[in-house]
Short mmCIF file of C-alpha atoms in Angstrom, two decimals:
data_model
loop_
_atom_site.label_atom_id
_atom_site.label_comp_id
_atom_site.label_asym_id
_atom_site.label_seq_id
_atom_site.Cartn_x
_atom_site.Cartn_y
_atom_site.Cartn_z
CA UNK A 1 -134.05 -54.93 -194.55
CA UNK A 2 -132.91 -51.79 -193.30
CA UNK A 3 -136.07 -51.37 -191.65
CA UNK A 4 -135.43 -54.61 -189.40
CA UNK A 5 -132.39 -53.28 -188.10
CA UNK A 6 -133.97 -50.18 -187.19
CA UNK A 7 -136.54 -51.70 -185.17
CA UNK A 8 -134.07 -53.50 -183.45
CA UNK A 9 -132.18 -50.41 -182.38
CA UNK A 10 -135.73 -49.20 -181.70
CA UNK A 11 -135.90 -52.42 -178.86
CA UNK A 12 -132.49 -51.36 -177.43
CA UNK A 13 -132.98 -47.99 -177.02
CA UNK A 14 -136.27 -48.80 -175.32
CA UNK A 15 -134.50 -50.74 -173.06
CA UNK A 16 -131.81 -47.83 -172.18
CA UNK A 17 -129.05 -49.13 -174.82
CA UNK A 18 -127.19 -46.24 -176.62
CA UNK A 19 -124.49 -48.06 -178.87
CA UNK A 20 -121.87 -45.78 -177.03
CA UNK A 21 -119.23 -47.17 -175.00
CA UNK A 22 -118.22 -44.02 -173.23
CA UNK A 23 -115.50 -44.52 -170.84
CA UNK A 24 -116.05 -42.08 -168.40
CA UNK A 25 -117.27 -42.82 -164.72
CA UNK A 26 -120.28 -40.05 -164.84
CA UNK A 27 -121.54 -40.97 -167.90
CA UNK A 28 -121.33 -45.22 -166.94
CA UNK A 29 -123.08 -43.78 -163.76
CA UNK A 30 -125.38 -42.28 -164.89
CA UNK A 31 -126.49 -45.52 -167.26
CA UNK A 32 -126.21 -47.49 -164.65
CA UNK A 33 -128.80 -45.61 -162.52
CA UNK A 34 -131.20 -45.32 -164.96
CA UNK A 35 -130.55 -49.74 -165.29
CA UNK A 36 -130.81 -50.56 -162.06
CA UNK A 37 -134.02 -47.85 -161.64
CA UNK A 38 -136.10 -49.60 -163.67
CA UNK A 39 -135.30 -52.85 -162.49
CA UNK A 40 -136.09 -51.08 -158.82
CA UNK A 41 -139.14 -50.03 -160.11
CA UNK A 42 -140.49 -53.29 -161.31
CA UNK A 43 -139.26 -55.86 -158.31
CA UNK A 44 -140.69 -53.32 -155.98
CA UNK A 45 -144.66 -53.97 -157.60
CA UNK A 46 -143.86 -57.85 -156.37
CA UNK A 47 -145.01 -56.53 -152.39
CA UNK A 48 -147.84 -55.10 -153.43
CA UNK A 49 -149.28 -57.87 -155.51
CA UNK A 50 -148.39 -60.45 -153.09
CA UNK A 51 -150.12 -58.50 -150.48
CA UNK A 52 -153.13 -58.38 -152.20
CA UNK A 53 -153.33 -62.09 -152.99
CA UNK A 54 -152.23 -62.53 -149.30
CA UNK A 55 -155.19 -60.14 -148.33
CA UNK A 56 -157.59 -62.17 -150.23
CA UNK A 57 -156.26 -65.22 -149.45
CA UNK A 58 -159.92 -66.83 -148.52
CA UNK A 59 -161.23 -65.83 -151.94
CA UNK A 60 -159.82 -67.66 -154.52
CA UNK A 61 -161.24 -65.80 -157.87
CA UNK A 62 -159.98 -62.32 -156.69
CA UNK A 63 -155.78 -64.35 -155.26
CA UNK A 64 -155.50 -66.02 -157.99
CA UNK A 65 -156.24 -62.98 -160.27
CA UNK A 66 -153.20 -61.03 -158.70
CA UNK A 67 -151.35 -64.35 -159.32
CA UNK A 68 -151.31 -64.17 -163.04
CA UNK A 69 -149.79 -60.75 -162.82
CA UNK A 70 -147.45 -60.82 -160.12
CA UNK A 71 -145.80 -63.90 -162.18
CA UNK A 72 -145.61 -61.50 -165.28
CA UNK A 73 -143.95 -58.94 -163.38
CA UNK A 74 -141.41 -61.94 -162.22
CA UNK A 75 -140.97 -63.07 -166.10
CA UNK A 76 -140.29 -59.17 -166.44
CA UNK A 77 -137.68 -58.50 -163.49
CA UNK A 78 -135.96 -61.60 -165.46
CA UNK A 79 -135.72 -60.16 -168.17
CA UNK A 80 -134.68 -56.85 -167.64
CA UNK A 81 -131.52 -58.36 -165.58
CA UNK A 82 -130.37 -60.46 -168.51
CA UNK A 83 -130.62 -57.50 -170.56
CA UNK A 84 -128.33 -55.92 -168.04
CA UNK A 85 -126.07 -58.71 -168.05
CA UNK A 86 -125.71 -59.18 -171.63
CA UNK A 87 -126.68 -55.75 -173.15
CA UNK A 88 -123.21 -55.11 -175.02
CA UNK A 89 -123.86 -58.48 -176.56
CA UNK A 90 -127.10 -57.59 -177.62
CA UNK A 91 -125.61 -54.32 -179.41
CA UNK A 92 -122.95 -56.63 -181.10
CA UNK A 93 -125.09 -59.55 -182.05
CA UNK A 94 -127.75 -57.10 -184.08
CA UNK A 95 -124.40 -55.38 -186.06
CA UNK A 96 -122.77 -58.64 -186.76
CA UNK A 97 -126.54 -59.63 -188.03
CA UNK A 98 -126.24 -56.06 -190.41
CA UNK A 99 -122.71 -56.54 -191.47
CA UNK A 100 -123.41 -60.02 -192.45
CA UNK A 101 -126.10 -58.76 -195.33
CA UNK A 102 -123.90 -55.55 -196.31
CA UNK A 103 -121.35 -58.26 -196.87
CA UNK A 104 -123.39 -60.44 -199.22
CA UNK A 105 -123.73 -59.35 -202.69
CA UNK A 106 -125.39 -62.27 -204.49
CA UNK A 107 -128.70 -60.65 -206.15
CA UNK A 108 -130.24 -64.11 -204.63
CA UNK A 109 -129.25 -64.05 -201.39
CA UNK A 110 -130.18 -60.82 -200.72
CA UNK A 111 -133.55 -60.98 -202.38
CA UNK A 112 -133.68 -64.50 -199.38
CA UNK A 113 -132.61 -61.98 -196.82
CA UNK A 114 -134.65 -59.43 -197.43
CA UNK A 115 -137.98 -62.22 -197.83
CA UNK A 116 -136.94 -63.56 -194.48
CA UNK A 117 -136.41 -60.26 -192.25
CA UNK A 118 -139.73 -58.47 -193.80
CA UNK A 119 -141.56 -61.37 -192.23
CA UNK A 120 -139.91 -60.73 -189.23
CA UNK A 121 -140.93 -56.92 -189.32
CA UNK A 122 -144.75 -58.53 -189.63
CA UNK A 123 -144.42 -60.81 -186.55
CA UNK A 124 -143.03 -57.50 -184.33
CA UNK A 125 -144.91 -55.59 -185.10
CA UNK A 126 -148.49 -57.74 -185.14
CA UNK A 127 -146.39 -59.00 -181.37
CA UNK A 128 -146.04 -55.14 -180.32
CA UNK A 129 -149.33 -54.46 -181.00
CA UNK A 130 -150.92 -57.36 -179.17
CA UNK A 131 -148.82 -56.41 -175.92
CA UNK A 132 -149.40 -52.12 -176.72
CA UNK A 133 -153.27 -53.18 -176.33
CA UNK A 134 -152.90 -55.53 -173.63
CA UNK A 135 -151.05 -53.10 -171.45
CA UNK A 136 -153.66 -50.08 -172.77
CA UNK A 137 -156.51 -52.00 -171.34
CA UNK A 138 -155.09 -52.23 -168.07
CA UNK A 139 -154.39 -48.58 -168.00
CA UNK A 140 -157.74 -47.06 -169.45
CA UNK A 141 -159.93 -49.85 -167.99
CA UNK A 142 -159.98 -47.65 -164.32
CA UNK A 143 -160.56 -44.81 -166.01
CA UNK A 144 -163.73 -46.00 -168.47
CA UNK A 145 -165.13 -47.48 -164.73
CA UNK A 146 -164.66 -44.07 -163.08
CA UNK A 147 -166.40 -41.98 -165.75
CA UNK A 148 -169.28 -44.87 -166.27
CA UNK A 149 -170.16 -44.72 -162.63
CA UNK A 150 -170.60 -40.61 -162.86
CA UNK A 151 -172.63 -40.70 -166.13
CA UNK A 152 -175.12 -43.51 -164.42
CA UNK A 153 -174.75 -41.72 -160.87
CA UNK A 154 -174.10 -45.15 -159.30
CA UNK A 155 -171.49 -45.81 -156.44
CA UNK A 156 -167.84 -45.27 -157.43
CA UNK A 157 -165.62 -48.10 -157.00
CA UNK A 158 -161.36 -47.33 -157.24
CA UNK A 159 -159.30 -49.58 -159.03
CA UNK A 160 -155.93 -50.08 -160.01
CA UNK A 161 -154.41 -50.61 -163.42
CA UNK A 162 -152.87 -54.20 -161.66
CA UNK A 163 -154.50 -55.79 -158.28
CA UNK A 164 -152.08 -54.35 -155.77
CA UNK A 165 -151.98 -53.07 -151.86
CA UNK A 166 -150.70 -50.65 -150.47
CA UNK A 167 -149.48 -50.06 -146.73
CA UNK A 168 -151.90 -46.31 -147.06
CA UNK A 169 -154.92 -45.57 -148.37
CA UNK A 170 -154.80 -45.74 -151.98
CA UNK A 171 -158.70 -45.98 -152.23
CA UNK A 172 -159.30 -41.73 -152.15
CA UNK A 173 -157.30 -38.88 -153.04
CA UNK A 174 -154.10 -38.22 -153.29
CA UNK A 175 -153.40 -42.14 -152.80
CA UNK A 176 -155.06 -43.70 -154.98
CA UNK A 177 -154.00 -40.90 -157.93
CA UNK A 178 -150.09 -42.02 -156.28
CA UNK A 179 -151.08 -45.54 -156.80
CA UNK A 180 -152.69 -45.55 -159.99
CA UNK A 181 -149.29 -43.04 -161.18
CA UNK A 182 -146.60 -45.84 -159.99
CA UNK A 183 -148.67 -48.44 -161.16
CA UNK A 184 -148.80 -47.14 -164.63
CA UNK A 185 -144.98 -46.73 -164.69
CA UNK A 186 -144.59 -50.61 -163.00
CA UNK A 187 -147.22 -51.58 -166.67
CA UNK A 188 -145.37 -49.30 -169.09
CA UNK A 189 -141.72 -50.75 -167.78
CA UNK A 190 -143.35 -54.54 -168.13
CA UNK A 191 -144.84 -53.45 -171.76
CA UNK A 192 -142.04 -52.15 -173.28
CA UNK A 193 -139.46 -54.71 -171.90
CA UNK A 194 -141.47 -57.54 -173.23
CA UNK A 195 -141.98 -56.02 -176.78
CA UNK A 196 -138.21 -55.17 -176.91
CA UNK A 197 -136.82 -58.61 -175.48
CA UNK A 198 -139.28 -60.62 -177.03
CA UNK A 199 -139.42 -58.45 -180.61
CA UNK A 200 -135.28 -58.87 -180.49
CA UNK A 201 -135.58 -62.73 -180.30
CA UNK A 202 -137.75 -63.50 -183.16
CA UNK A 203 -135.35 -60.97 -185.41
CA UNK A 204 -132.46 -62.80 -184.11
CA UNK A 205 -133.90 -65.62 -185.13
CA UNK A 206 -135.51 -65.20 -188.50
CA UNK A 207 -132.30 -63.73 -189.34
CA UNK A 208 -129.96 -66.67 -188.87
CA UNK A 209 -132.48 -68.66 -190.59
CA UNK A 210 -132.70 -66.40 -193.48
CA UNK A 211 -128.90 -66.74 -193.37
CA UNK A 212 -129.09 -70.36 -193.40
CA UNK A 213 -131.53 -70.65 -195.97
CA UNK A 214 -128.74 -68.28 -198.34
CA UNK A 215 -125.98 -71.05 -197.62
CA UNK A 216 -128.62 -73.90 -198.59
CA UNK A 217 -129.18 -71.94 -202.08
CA UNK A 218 -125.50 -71.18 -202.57
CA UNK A 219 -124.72 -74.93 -201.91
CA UNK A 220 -127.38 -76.38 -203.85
CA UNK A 221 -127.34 -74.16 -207.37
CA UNK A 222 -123.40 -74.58 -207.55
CA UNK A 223 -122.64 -76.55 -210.18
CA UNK A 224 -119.00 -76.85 -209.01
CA UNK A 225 -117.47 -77.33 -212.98
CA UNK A 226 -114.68 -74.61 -211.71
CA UNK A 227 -110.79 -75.15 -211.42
CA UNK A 228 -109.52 -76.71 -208.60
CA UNK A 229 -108.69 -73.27 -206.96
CA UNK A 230 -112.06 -71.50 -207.13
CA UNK A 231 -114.07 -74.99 -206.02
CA UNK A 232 -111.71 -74.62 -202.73
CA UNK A 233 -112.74 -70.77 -201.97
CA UNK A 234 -116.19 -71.36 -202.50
CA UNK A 235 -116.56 -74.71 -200.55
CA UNK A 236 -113.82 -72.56 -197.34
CA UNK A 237 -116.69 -69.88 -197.84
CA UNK A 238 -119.24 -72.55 -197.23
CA UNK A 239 -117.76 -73.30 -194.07
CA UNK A 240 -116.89 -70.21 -192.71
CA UNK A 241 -120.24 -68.95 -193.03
CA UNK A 242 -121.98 -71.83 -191.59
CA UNK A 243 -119.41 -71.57 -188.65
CA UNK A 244 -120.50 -67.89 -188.72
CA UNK A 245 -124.34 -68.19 -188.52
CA UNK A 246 -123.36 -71.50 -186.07
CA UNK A 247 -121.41 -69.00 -183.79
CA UNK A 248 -124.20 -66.48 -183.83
CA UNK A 249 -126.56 -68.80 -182.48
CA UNK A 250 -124.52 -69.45 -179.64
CA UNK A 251 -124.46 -66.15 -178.20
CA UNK A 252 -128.50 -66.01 -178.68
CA UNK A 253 -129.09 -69.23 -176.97
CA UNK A 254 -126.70 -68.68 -174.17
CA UNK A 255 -128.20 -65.01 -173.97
CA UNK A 256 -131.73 -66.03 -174.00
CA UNK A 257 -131.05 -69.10 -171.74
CA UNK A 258 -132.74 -67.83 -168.35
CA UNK A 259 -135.79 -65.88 -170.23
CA UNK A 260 -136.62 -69.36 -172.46
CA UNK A 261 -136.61 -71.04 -168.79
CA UNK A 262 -139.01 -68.17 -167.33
CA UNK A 263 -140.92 -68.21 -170.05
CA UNK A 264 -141.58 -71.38 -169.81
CA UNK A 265 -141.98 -72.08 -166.70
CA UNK A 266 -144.18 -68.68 -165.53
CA UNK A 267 -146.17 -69.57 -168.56
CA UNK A 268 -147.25 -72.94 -167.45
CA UNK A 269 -148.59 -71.02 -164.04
CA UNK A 270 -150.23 -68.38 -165.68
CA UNK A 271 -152.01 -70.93 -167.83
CA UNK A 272 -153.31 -72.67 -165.13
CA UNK A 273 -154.51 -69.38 -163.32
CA UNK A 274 -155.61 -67.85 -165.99
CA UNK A 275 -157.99 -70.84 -166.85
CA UNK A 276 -159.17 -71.04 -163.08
CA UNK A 277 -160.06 -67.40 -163.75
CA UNK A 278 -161.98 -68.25 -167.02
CA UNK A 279 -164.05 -71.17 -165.44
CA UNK A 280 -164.84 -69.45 -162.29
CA UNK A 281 -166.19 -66.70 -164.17
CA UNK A 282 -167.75 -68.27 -167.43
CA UNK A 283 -171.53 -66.91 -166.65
CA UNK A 284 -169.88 -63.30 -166.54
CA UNK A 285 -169.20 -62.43 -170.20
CA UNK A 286 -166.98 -59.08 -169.80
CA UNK A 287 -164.65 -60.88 -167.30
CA UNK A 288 -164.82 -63.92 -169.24
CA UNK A 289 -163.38 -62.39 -172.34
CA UNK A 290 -161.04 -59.96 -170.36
CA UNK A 291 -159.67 -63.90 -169.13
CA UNK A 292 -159.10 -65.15 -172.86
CA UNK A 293 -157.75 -62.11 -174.21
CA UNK A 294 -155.33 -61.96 -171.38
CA UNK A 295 -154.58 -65.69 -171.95
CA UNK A 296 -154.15 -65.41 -175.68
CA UNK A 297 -151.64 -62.41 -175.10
CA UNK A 298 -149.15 -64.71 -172.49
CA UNK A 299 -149.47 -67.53 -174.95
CA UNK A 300 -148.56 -65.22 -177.50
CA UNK A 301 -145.17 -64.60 -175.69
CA UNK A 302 -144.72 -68.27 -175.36
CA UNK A 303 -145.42 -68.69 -179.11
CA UNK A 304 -142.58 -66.31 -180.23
CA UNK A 305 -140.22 -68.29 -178.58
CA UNK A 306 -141.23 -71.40 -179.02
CA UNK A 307 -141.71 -70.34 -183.10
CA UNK A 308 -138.22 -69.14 -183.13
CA UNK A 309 -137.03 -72.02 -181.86
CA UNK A 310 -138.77 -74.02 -183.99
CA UNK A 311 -137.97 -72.63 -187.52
CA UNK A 312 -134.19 -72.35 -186.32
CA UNK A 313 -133.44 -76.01 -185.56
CA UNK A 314 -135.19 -77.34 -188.48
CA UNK A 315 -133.83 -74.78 -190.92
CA UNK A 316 -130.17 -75.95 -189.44
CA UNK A 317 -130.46 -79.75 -190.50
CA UNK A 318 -131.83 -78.30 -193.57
CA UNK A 319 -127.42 -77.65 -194.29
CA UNK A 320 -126.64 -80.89 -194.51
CA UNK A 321 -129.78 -81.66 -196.55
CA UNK A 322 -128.67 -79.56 -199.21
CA UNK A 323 -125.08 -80.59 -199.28
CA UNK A 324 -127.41 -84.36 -200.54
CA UNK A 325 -129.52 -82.48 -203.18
CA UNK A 326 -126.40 -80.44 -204.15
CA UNK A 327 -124.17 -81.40 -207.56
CA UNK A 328 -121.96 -83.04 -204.21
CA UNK A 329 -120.77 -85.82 -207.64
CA UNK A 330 -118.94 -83.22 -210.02
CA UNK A 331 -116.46 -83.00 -206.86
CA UNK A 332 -112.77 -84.66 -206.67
CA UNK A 333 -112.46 -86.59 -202.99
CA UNK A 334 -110.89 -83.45 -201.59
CA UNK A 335 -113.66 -81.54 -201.74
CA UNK A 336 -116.12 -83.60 -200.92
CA UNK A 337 -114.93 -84.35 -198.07
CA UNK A 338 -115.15 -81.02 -196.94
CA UNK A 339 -118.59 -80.74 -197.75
CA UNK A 340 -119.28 -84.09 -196.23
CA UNK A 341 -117.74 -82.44 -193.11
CA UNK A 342 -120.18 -79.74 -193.77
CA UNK A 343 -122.73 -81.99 -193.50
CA UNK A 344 -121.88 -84.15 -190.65
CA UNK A 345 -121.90 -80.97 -188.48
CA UNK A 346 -124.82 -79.74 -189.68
CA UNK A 347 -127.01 -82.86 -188.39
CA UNK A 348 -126.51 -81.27 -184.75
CA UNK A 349 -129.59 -79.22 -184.35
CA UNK A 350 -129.39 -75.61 -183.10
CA UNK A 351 -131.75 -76.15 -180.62
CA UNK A 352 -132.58 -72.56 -178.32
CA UNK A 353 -132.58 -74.45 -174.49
CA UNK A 354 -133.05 -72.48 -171.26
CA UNK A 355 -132.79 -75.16 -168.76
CA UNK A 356 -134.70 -78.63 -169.41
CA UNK A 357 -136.73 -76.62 -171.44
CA UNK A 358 -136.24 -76.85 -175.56
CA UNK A 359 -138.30 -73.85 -177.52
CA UNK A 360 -140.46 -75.83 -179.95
CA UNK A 361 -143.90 -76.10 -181.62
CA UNK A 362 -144.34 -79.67 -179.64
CA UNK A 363 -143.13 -77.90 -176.02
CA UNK A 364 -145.69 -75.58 -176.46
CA UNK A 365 -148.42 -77.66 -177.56
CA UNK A 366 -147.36 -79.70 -174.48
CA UNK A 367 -148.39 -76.30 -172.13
CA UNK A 368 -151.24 -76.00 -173.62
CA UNK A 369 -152.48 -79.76 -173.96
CA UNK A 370 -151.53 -79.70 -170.02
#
C-alpha cells in the first residue's frame, strides 16, 4: 500500500509538484516558470504539425498521419493546464486517500485495501510501460533509419521523432539535430504527462472503490446485537465514511472533468485517423503494425478512464446493496432508518462525467463499435 502512494508522489513530482507550499514570491516564481514552460513547450509543437498536414494537404496518407499526433499533443496541452489549475488538489486528494488507510485499523479492511491498491500498482505500471515504449519508438525509430541506410549504403532520408515543419531547414545539419532535440523534449513532456495524469486517475479510483468495498464488509458482517449506544457509533461511522469516500469523488470528477471530455472526444478522431492510416497502408506490413500498435496505445488511454469509471459507479450502488444483505432486522426503527438513509443515497451512482460524456465500459465500446 505504501508503494501506491509512492507512485503517486512519483506522478506529481513528474509533473513539477513538490508538496511545499512555500510562500515566498521567488520560490512561487520560479514554479510557476517551470509550469507555464512546459505547457509553452508543448502548445508550441501544434504549428509545426499543422504545417505539415497543411503542406501535405493533397496527400491524404502522409495529413492525416500528422493528424493523429497533433490531436495527442492537444489531449496533452489539456491536460497539463488542469494539472495547473488543480495541482494543490491533486496533492490533497492523494493524502486524504493515505490518511484514510492509516486511519483504518480493522485487520479486514486493510487486508481489502491493500488487495485493491496492489492491483492498481499492476494497471500503472503495465499503463507506464505501454506509453514508455510508445514514446521510445518514436524517438529511436529516426535513429535505427539513419544507421540502416549507412550499413546498406543506400540514400539517407531525415526524419523526425513526430511529422512536423519547420520555417528552416531541418532536413541537414545543425537543423535537423535542433529539430530532432525540441522534438524529443515536445515527446518526453507528452509521455510523462500522460503516464502521470492518467496513472493518478486509475489510483484515485481503485482507491475509493477499495474504500467502498471496506464499508460494504463492515456493513454486511455486523451483526448489530450491541447496546443501543455502540449500534449508533457504528451506524454515524457508516455514514460519515460513505459521505467521506462520496466527497472524495467529487473533487476527482470535477478535477478530471475537461480531460474525461478530451479524452473522449480526441479519441474518437484519432480512431478514425488512425484506422484510415491502417487501411491505406494494409499491403505494407511495418507501417501496418506501427498503425495498430499506435492505435492500441490511444485506446489504452481511453480504457483507463473509461475502466475507472466503470468499477467506481457500480461499486457505489453496491452500498446500498449491502445495507439489503446486511443483519438490517436485528435493528430498532431508529437505526434502521439511518441505514435505510444510507441506502437511499447510495442508489445515486458516482458516475466520472466530463461533459455529455460518462466514463464507462459501454461509452467505450460505443468508440470503438463507431
Amino acid at each position: 500500500m505504501i508503494d501506491l502512494f509512492a507512485r503517486q508522489r512519483q506522478c506529481l513530482l513528474i509533473m513539477g509538484h513538490n508538496f511545499v507550499r512555500d510562500k515566498s514570491q521567488s520560490f512561487k516564481k520560479w514554479h510557476n516558470i517551470k509550469y507555464i514552460s512546459v505547457l509553452l513547450l508543448v502548445v508550441s509543437a501544434q504549428w509545426p504539425m499543422m504545417n505539415y498536414t497543411i503542406y501535405y494537404i493533397d496527400d491524404l496518407q502522409l495529413a492525416t498521419a500528422s493528424l493523429s499526433i497533433s490531436f495527442t499533443n492537444v489531449l496533452t496541452v489539456i491536460k497539463i493546464t488542469t494539472f495547473l489549475f488543480y495541482k494543490w488538489r491533486f496533492g490533497a486528494l492523494m493524502e486524504k486517500l493515505e490518511t484514510m488507510y492509516h486511519e483504518l485499523h480493522e485487520e479486514e479492511s486493510k487486508a481489502i485495501l491493500k488487495r485493491s491498491n496492489r492491483y492498481a500498482i499492476i494497471l500503472v505500471k503495465l499503463y507506464g510501460n505501454s506509453v514508455g515504449l510508445t514514446g521510445l519508438y518514436f524517438m529511436v525509430a529516426p535513429i535505427l533509419k539513419i544507421i540502416w541506410s549507412k550499413i546498406r549504403n543506400t540514400k539517407l532520408q531525415l526524419e523526425l521523432p513526430m511529422p512536423m515543419r519547420f520555417p528552416f531547414d531541418f532536413e541537414s545539419y545543425p537543423g535537423y539535430e535542433i529539430s530532432y532535440i525540441y522534438t524529443g523534449l515536445v515527446t518526453l513532456a507528452v509521455m510523462m504527462y500522460a503516464i502521470a495524469i492518467d496513472g493518478l486517475f486509475i489510483s484515485f479510483t481503485i482507491n475509493l472503490v477499495g474504500h467502498l468495498k471496506t464499508l460494504q464488509h463492515f456493513i454486511q458482517t455486523n451483526t448489530y446485537l450491541r447496546s443501543d449506544k455502540e449500534i449508533h457509533k457504528q451506524i454515524s461511522f457508516y455514514i460519515r465514511y460513505h459521505n467521506l469516500i462520496l466527497h472524495l469523488y467529487q473533487d476527482v470528477r470535477q478535477i478530471y472533468s475537461p480531460i474525461v471530455f478530451g479524452q473522449f472526444l480526441i479519441t474518437s478522431l484519432q480512431v478514425c485517423v488512425i484506422v484510415y492510416q491502417m487501411v491505406t497502408h494494409i499491403n505494407t506490413f511495418l507501417v501496418f503494425v506501427i498503425n495498430c500498435t499506435f492505435l492500441l496505445s490511444i485506446l489504452l488511454q481511453l480504457f483507463i478512464y473509461s475502466y475507472g469509471g466503470e468499477i467506481l459507479k457500480n461499486e457505489s450502488l453496491m452500498v446500498g446493496i449491502s445495507v439489503q444483505l446486511s443483519n438490517w432486522y436485528n435493528l430498532k426503527p431508529v437505526h434502521r432508518r439511518m441505514l435505510w438513509l444510507l441506502m437511499l443515497r447510495s442508489q445515486r451512482e458516482a458516475i466520472i462525467r466530463g461533459g455529455f460524456y460518462e466514463a464507462s465500459l459501454a461509452n467505450f465500446m460505443t468508440v470503438i463499435s463507431t
